[in-house]
């Protein structure tokens, strides 16, 4: 898993385990939230809302709460068996009242008798069927197809894997039209550490739309990202914004510099850490905007829970 370059204030109600054509099921762990050690609970506060995250002893996210204000919030519950996702329930509350019209439940069944196959069924809280996805994997364990069924019919996304001269390309095709391609390669500069290059292209109605290239260190840190826009007249991608990232000796992001044309936007990140053995950060300040994020963390221990603020 690629480590996040800094903590992201995620609206997990919308994004966690999100399933769209061409995307696998994703299970979130402590690492996705810049958390280390035996964390049980994390409360995140910013100037625009709060997030609450609960984790089991295996580090899997079991509950998330997104609070917009005291009366409006969303809650997601996750149920596992042997670290495999079985169920996700997303509940919406407005004016402190449960709203069944915007609350949904996802149920997962795993069939491993032959090549792995995962079925996902989605229902409203009124027990109305919304969607079904079947994820099929090949003999190597790679996602090979996604079959979506709903009241509009059946769509099939094929996932092609190709390897050529050290490059691995994964292409997603919906009804034979490309949706997205991801090409991964390793670059070994002279007298410099090796890097992993990931080029992602996205398509609209089968035509190239936009792209971005990411450069990672071999331990998973994002070092740079180049964005591209497709020039339909010249029939080629043109570079737009390039962002570079610098880290301190703890592996924490400290500088983010974005360049677009002659314009430069630079952000710096400052952290305060708790007193735990692993040293999770509990306050992040971003300059020059002077925005901040604070975290209150509760840890699992053998005898009792320890709260670090």
Short mmCIF file of C-alpha atoms in Angstrom, two decimals:
data_model
loop_
_atom_site.label_atom_id
_atom_site.label_comp_id
_atom_site.label_asym_id
_atom_site.label_seq_id
_atom_site.Cartn_x
_atom_site.Cartn_y
_atom_site.Cartn_z
CA UNK A 1 0.00 0.00 0.00
CA UNK A 2 1.27 3.46 -0.86
CA UNK A 3 1.74 5.57 2.21
CA UNK A 4 -0.15 8.85 2.24
CA UNK A 5 2.04 11.92 1.91
CA UNK A 6 0.11 13.61 4.72
CA UNK A 7 -3.11 13.16 6.66
CA UNK A 8 -6.20 13.54 4.51
CA UNK A 9 -9.48 14.73 6.05
CA UNK A 10 -11.56 11.99 4.42
CA UNK A 11 -15.31 12.01 4.16
CA UNK A 12 -15.41 8.25 4.60
CA UNK A 13 -19.20 8.17 4.26
CA UNK A 14 -18.76 9.03 0.59
CA UNK A 15 -15.33 7.65 -0.24
CA UNK A 16 -14.55 4.56 1.86
CA UNK A 17 -14.83 1.37 -0.12
CA UNK A 18 -16.31 3.42 -2.96
CA UNK A 19 -17.08 1.29 -5.96
CA UNK A 20 -17.11 2.75 -9.44
CA UNK A 21 -16.46 1.06 -12.73
CA UNK A 22 -12.79 0.16 -12.91
CA UNK A 23 -12.06 0.31 -9.19
CA UNK A 24 -11.46 -2.53 -6.75
CA UNK A 25 -12.88 -2.81 -3.27
CA UNK A 26 -10.52 -1.08 -0.85
CA UNK A 27 -10.24 -1.75 2.86
CA UNK A 28 -8.87 1.17 4.90
CA UNK A 29 -6.31 0.61 7.67
CA UNK A 30 -4.37 2.77 10.12
CA UNK A 31 -1.80 3.52 7.44
CA UNK A 32 -4.40 5.34 5.34
CA UNK A 33 -4.83 7.85 8.16
CA UNK A 34 -1.16 8.44 8.99
CA UNK A 35 -1.55 6.44 12.21
CA UNK A 36 0.92 4.00 13.74
CA UNK A 37 0.84 1.56 16.62
CA UNK A 38 -2.12 0.07 18.49
CA UNK A 39 -4.60 2.87 17.82
CA UNK A 40 -8.18 2.25 18.93
CA UNK A 41 -9.81 5.62 18.25
CA UNK A 42 -8.89 8.90 16.57
CA UNK A 43 -10.84 12.15 16.72
CA UNK A 44 -9.82 14.64 14.03
CA UNK A 45 -10.78 18.31 14.30
CA UNK A 46 -10.32 21.07 11.75
CA UNK A 47 -11.90 24.47 11.21
CA UNK A 48 -14.50 22.89 8.89
CA UNK A 49 -15.68 19.80 10.75
CA UNK A 50 -14.78 16.66 12.66
CA UNK A 51 -14.06 13.02 11.85
CA UNK A 52 -14.10 10.08 14.24
CA UNK A 53 -12.41 6.76 13.41
CA UNK A 54 -12.58 3.46 15.27
CA UNK A 55 -10.14 0.61 14.56
CA UNK A 56 -9.99 -3.01 15.66
CA UNK A 57 -6.83 -4.61 17.05
CA UNK A 58 -5.79 -5.63 13.54
CA UNK A 59 -5.74 -1.99 12.49
CA UNK A 60 -8.85 -2.17 10.29
CA UNK A 61 -11.34 0.68 10.22
CA UNK A 62 -14.58 -0.47 11.90
CA UNK A 63 -16.54 2.77 12.22
CA UNK A 64 -16.31 6.33 10.96
CA UNK A 65 -18.34 9.40 11.81
CA UNK A 66 -18.32 12.57 9.73
CA UNK A 67 -19.74 15.51 11.70
CA UNK A 68 -20.71 18.62 9.80
CA UNK A 69 -22.29 20.20 12.89
CA UNK A 70 -23.93 18.96 16.08
CA UNK A 71 -27.14 17.91 14.31
CA UNK A 72 -25.91 16.70 10.92
CA UNK A 73 -23.59 13.70 10.61
CA UNK A 74 -22.96 10.45 8.72
CA UNK A 75 -21.93 7.12 10.26
CA UNK A 76 -20.41 4.11 8.51
CA UNK A 77 -20.04 0.66 10.10
CA UNK A 78 -17.74 -2.07 8.73
CA UNK A 79 -18.03 -5.77 9.51
CA UNK A 80 -15.21 -8.26 8.80
CA UNK A 81 -14.45 -11.96 8.98
CA UNK A 82 -10.75 -12.88 9.10
CA UNK A 83 -9.88 -9.38 7.84
CA UNK A 84 -12.22 -9.78 4.85
CA UNK A 85 -15.02 -7.25 4.38
CA UNK A 86 -18.49 -8.74 4.82
CA UNK A 87 -20.73 -5.73 5.30
CA UNK A 88 -20.75 -1.94 5.18
CA UNK A 89 -23.64 0.19 6.40
CA UNK A 90 -23.73 3.92 5.67
CA UNK A 91 -26.26 5.85 7.75
CA UNK A 92 -27.18 9.50 7.36
CA UNK A 93 -28.54 11.73 10.14
CA UNK A 94 -29.97 15.22 9.61
CA UNK A 95 -31.32 17.38 12.42
CA UNK A 96 -30.42 14.46 14.71
CA UNK A 97 -32.90 12.29 12.80
CA UNK A 98 -32.06 9.15 10.86
CA UNK A 99 -32.65 9.58 7.12
CA UNK A 100 -33.39 6.19 5.48
CA UNK A 101 -33.70 7.73 2.01
CA UNK A 102 -29.94 8.41 1.86
CA UNK A 103 -28.74 5.41 3.90
CA UNK A 104 -27.50 2.27 2.16
CA UNK A 105 -26.11 -1.16 3.00
CA UNK A 106 -23.44 -3.16 1.13
CA UNK A 107 -23.15 -6.94 1.52
CA UNK A 108 -20.17 -8.97 0.28
CA UNK A 109 -19.83 -12.68 -0.50
CA UNK A 110 -16.53 -14.34 -1.35
CA UNK A 111 -16.26 -17.43 -3.55
CA UNK A 112 -12.76 -18.93 -3.72
CA UNK A 113 -13.62 -22.42 -4.99
CA UNK A 114 -11.95 -21.61 -8.31
CA UNK A 115 -10.48 -18.23 -9.20
CA UNK A 116 -11.48 -15.66 -6.59
CA UNK A 117 -14.86 -14.00 -7.11
CA UNK A 118 -16.45 -11.33 -4.88
CA UNK A 119 -20.10 -10.36 -5.06
CA UNK A 120 -21.30 -7.00 -3.72
CA UNK A 121 -25.02 -6.27 -3.32
CA UNK A 122 -26.26 -2.78 -2.45
CA UNK A 123 -29.66 -2.04 -0.91
CA UNK A 124 -31.37 1.01 0.48
CA UNK A 125 -32.56 0.94 4.08
CA UNK A 126 -36.03 0.56 2.61
CA UNK A 127 -34.76 -2.82 1.28
CA UNK A 128 -34.82 -1.61 -2.30
CA UNK A 129 -32.21 -3.24 -4.53
CA UNK A 130 -29.84 -0.66 -6.03
CA UNK A 131 -26.79 -2.37 -7.54
CA UNK A 132 -24.88 -5.61 -7.75
CA UNK A 133 -21.19 -5.93 -8.60
CA UNK A 134 -19.31 -9.15 -9.29
CA UNK A 135 -15.51 -8.83 -9.18
CA UNK A 136 -13.70 -11.63 -10.98
CA UNK A 137 -9.99 -12.35 -10.51
CA UNK A 138 -7.60 -14.34 -12.67
CA UNK A 139 -5.32 -17.21 -11.63
CA UNK A 140 -2.64 -14.70 -10.55
CA UNK A 141 -4.98 -12.89 -8.16
CA UNK A 142 -5.36 -9.80 -10.36
CA UNK A 143 -8.74 -8.17 -10.95
CA UNK A 144 -9.95 -9.30 -14.40
CA UNK A 145 -13.54 -8.05 -14.66
CA UNK A 146 -16.30 -6.10 -12.92
CA UNK A 147 -19.89 -6.95 -13.79
CA UNK A 148 -22.47 -4.39 -12.69
CA UNK A 149 -26.20 -5.19 -12.63
CA UNK A 150 -29.03 -2.79 -11.78
CA UNK A 151 -32.45 -1.79 -13.09
CA UNK A 152 -30.82 -0.32 -16.20
CA UNK A 153 -29.25 -3.62 -17.22
CA UNK A 154 -25.74 -5.11 -17.14
CA UNK A 155 -22.39 -3.39 -17.74
CA UNK A 156 -19.09 -5.27 -17.83
CA UNK A 157 -15.73 -3.64 -17.19
CA UNK A 158 -12.83 -5.71 -18.49
CA UNK A 159 -9.44 -5.28 -16.81
CA UNK A 160 -6.46 -6.06 -19.03
CA UNK A 161 -2.95 -6.63 -17.67
CA UNK A 162 0.06 -6.33 -19.98
CA UNK A 163 3.77 -6.53 -19.20
CA UNK A 164 6.40 -5.31 -21.65
CA UNK A 165 10.09 -4.47 -21.06
CA UNK A 166 9.66 -3.96 -17.32
CA UNK A 167 6.45 -1.95 -17.63
CA UNK A 168 3.12 -3.16 -16.24
CA UNK A 169 0.00 -1.62 -17.80
CA UNK A 170 -3.52 -2.14 -16.44
CA UNK A 171 -6.37 -0.97 -18.70
CA UNK A 172 -10.03 -0.73 -17.72
CA UNK A 173 -12.58 -1.02 -20.54
CA UNK A 174 -16.31 -0.55 -20.11
CA UNK A 175 -18.23 -2.28 -22.88
CA UNK A 176 -14.94 -2.32 -24.83
CA UNK A 177 -14.38 1.46 -24.47
CA UNK A 178 -11.35 2.52 -22.37
CA UNK A 179 -12.03 4.19 -19.03
CA UNK A 180 -8.57 4.38 -17.52
CA UNK A 181 -5.07 3.00 -17.96
CA UNK A 182 -2.31 2.77 -15.36
CA UNK A 183 1.28 2.12 -16.43
CA UNK A 184 3.85 1.31 -13.76
CA UNK A 185 7.60 1.17 -14.35
CA UNK A 186 10.85 1.44 -12.41
CA UNK A 187 13.44 4.11 -13.19
CA UNK A 188 17.05 3.68 -12.02
CA UNK A 189 18.86 7.02 -12.47
CA UNK A 190 22.66 7.03 -12.38
CA UNK A 191 23.96 7.70 -8.85
CA UNK A 192 20.42 8.17 -7.55
CA UNK A 193 17.97 5.88 -5.76
CA UNK A 194 15.55 3.90 -7.90
CA UNK A 195 12.07 5.35 -8.41
CA UNK A 196 8.68 3.94 -9.30
CA UNK A 197 6.81 5.83 -12.03
CA UNK A 198 3.02 5.56 -12.32
CA UNK A 199 1.30 7.14 -15.33
CA UNK A 200 -2.50 7.26 -15.20
CA UNK A 201 -4.60 8.21 -18.22
CA UNK A 202 -8.35 8.82 -18.01
CA UNK A 203 -10.82 8.67 -20.89
CA UNK A 204 -14.19 10.27 -21.60
CA UNK A 205 -16.47 8.53 -24.08
CA UNK A 206 -13.51 6.46 -25.16
CA UNK A 207 -11.34 9.52 -25.92
CA UNK A 208 -8.26 10.64 -23.97
CA UNK A 209 -9.22 13.30 -21.43
CA UNK A 210 -6.51 13.95 -18.82
CA UNK A 211 -3.52 12.29 -17.22
CA UNK A 212 -1.08 12.52 -14.33
CA UNK A 213 2.30 10.98 -13.66
CA UNK A 214 3.45 10.17 -10.13
CA UNK A 215 7.01 9.53 -8.99
CA UNK A 216 7.41 7.40 -5.86
CA UNK A 217 10.44 6.41 -3.84
CA UNK A 218 10.81 2.65 -3.50
CA UNK A 219 9.43 2.83 0.05
CA UNK A 220 6.20 4.37 -1.25
CA UNK A 221 6.62 8.11 -0.67
CA UNK A 222 5.18 10.36 -3.35
CA UNK A 223 8.05 12.58 -4.52
CA UNK A 224 6.47 14.40 -7.47
CA UNK A 225 3.31 14.59 -9.55
CA UNK A 226 2.92 15.99 -13.05
CA UNK A 227 -0.58 16.79 -14.31
CA UNK A 228 -1.52 16.83 -18.00
CA UNK A 229 -4.45 18.12 -20.06
CA UNK A 230 -5.33 16.69 -23.44
CA UNK A 231 -5.16 19.12 -26.37
CA UNK A 232 -7.82 17.80 -28.74
CA UNK A 233 -6.63 20.02 -31.61
CA UNK A 234 -2.99 18.92 -31.40
CA UNK A 235 -3.98 15.38 -30.35
CA UNK A 236 -1.51 15.24 -27.49
CA UNK A 237 -1.16 15.69 -23.72
CA UNK A 238 0.32 18.96 -22.49
CA UNK A 239 1.85 19.42 -19.01
CA UNK A 240 0.12 21.77 -16.58
CA UNK A 241 0.86 21.68 -12.84
CA UNK A 242 3.91 19.92 -11.39
CA UNK A 243 4.02 19.36 -7.65
CA UNK A 244 7.07 18.18 -5.69
CA UNK A 245 7.19 16.89 -2.11
CA UNK A 246 9.93 16.92 0.54
CA UNK A 247 10.05 14.87 3.75
CA UNK A 248 11.88 15.05 7.06
CA UNK A 249 13.91 12.31 8.75
CA UNK A 250 10.70 10.84 10.21
CA UNK A 251 9.25 10.47 6.73
CA UNK A 252 6.71 13.25 7.29
CA UNK A 253 5.80 15.68 4.53
CA UNK A 254 7.29 19.11 5.28
CA UNK A 255 7.19 20.97 1.96
CA UNK A 256 4.81 20.87 -1.02
CA UNK A 257 5.65 23.03 -4.03
CA UNK A 258 3.29 23.39 -7.00
CA UNK A 259 4.42 25.06 -10.23
CA UNK A 260 2.12 26.02 -13.09
CA UNK A 261 3.63 28.24 -15.73
CA UNK A 262 5.33 31.13 -13.94
CA UNK A 263 3.23 30.65 -10.81
CA UNK A 264 4.54 28.89 -7.71
CA UNK A 265 2.54 27.88 -4.64
CA UNK A 266 4.51 26.56 -1.69
CA UNK A 267 3.12 25.01 1.48
CA UNK A 268 5.00 23.95 4.58
CA UNK A 269 3.81 21.46 7.20
CA UNK A 270 4.62 21.67 10.91
CA UNK A 271 3.78 18.86 13.36
CA UNK A 272 3.43 18.29 17.07
CA UNK A 273 3.67 14.68 18.30
CA UNK A 274 2.20 12.72 21.18
CA UNK A 275 4.20 10.93 23.89
CA UNK A 276 3.50 7.40 22.66
CA UNK A 277 6.30 5.05 21.66
CA UNK A 278 5.34 5.30 17.99
CA UNK A 279 5.03 9.10 18.02
CA UNK A 280 1.83 9.89 16.12
CA UNK A 281 1.25 13.53 15.29
CA UNK A 282 -1.54 15.30 17.14
CA UNK A 283 -1.37 18.74 15.50
CA UNK A 284 -0.58 19.71 11.93
CA UNK A 285 -0.16 23.34 10.88
CA UNK A 286 -0.01 24.33 7.21
CA UNK A 287 1.63 27.62 6.27
CA UNK A 288 1.27 30.23 4.83
CA UNK A 289 -2.50 29.63 5.14
CA UNK A 290 -2.09 28.87 8.86
CA UNK A 291 -4.75 26.17 8.67
CA UNK A 292 -4.51 23.43 11.27
CA UNK A 293 -5.71 19.93 12.10
CA UNK A 294 -5.66 18.39 15.58
CA UNK A 295 -6.04 14.75 16.58
CA UNK A 296 -6.98 13.07 19.85
CA UNK A 297 -5.80 9.45 19.85
CA UNK A 298 -6.73 6.51 22.08
CA UNK A 299 -4.48 3.42 22.10
CA UNK A 300 -5.09 -0.23 22.90
CA UNK A 301 -2.97 -1.45 25.81
CA UNK A 302 -2.76 -4.71 27.72
CA UNK A 303 -4.43 -3.36 30.84
CA UNK A 304 -6.15 -0.09 29.92
CA UNK A 305 -6.65 2.49 27.26
CA UNK A 306 -4.22 5.40 27.04
CA UNK A 307 -5.38 8.70 25.56
CA UNK A 308 -2.84 11.04 23.99
CA UNK A 309 -3.90 14.62 23.25
#
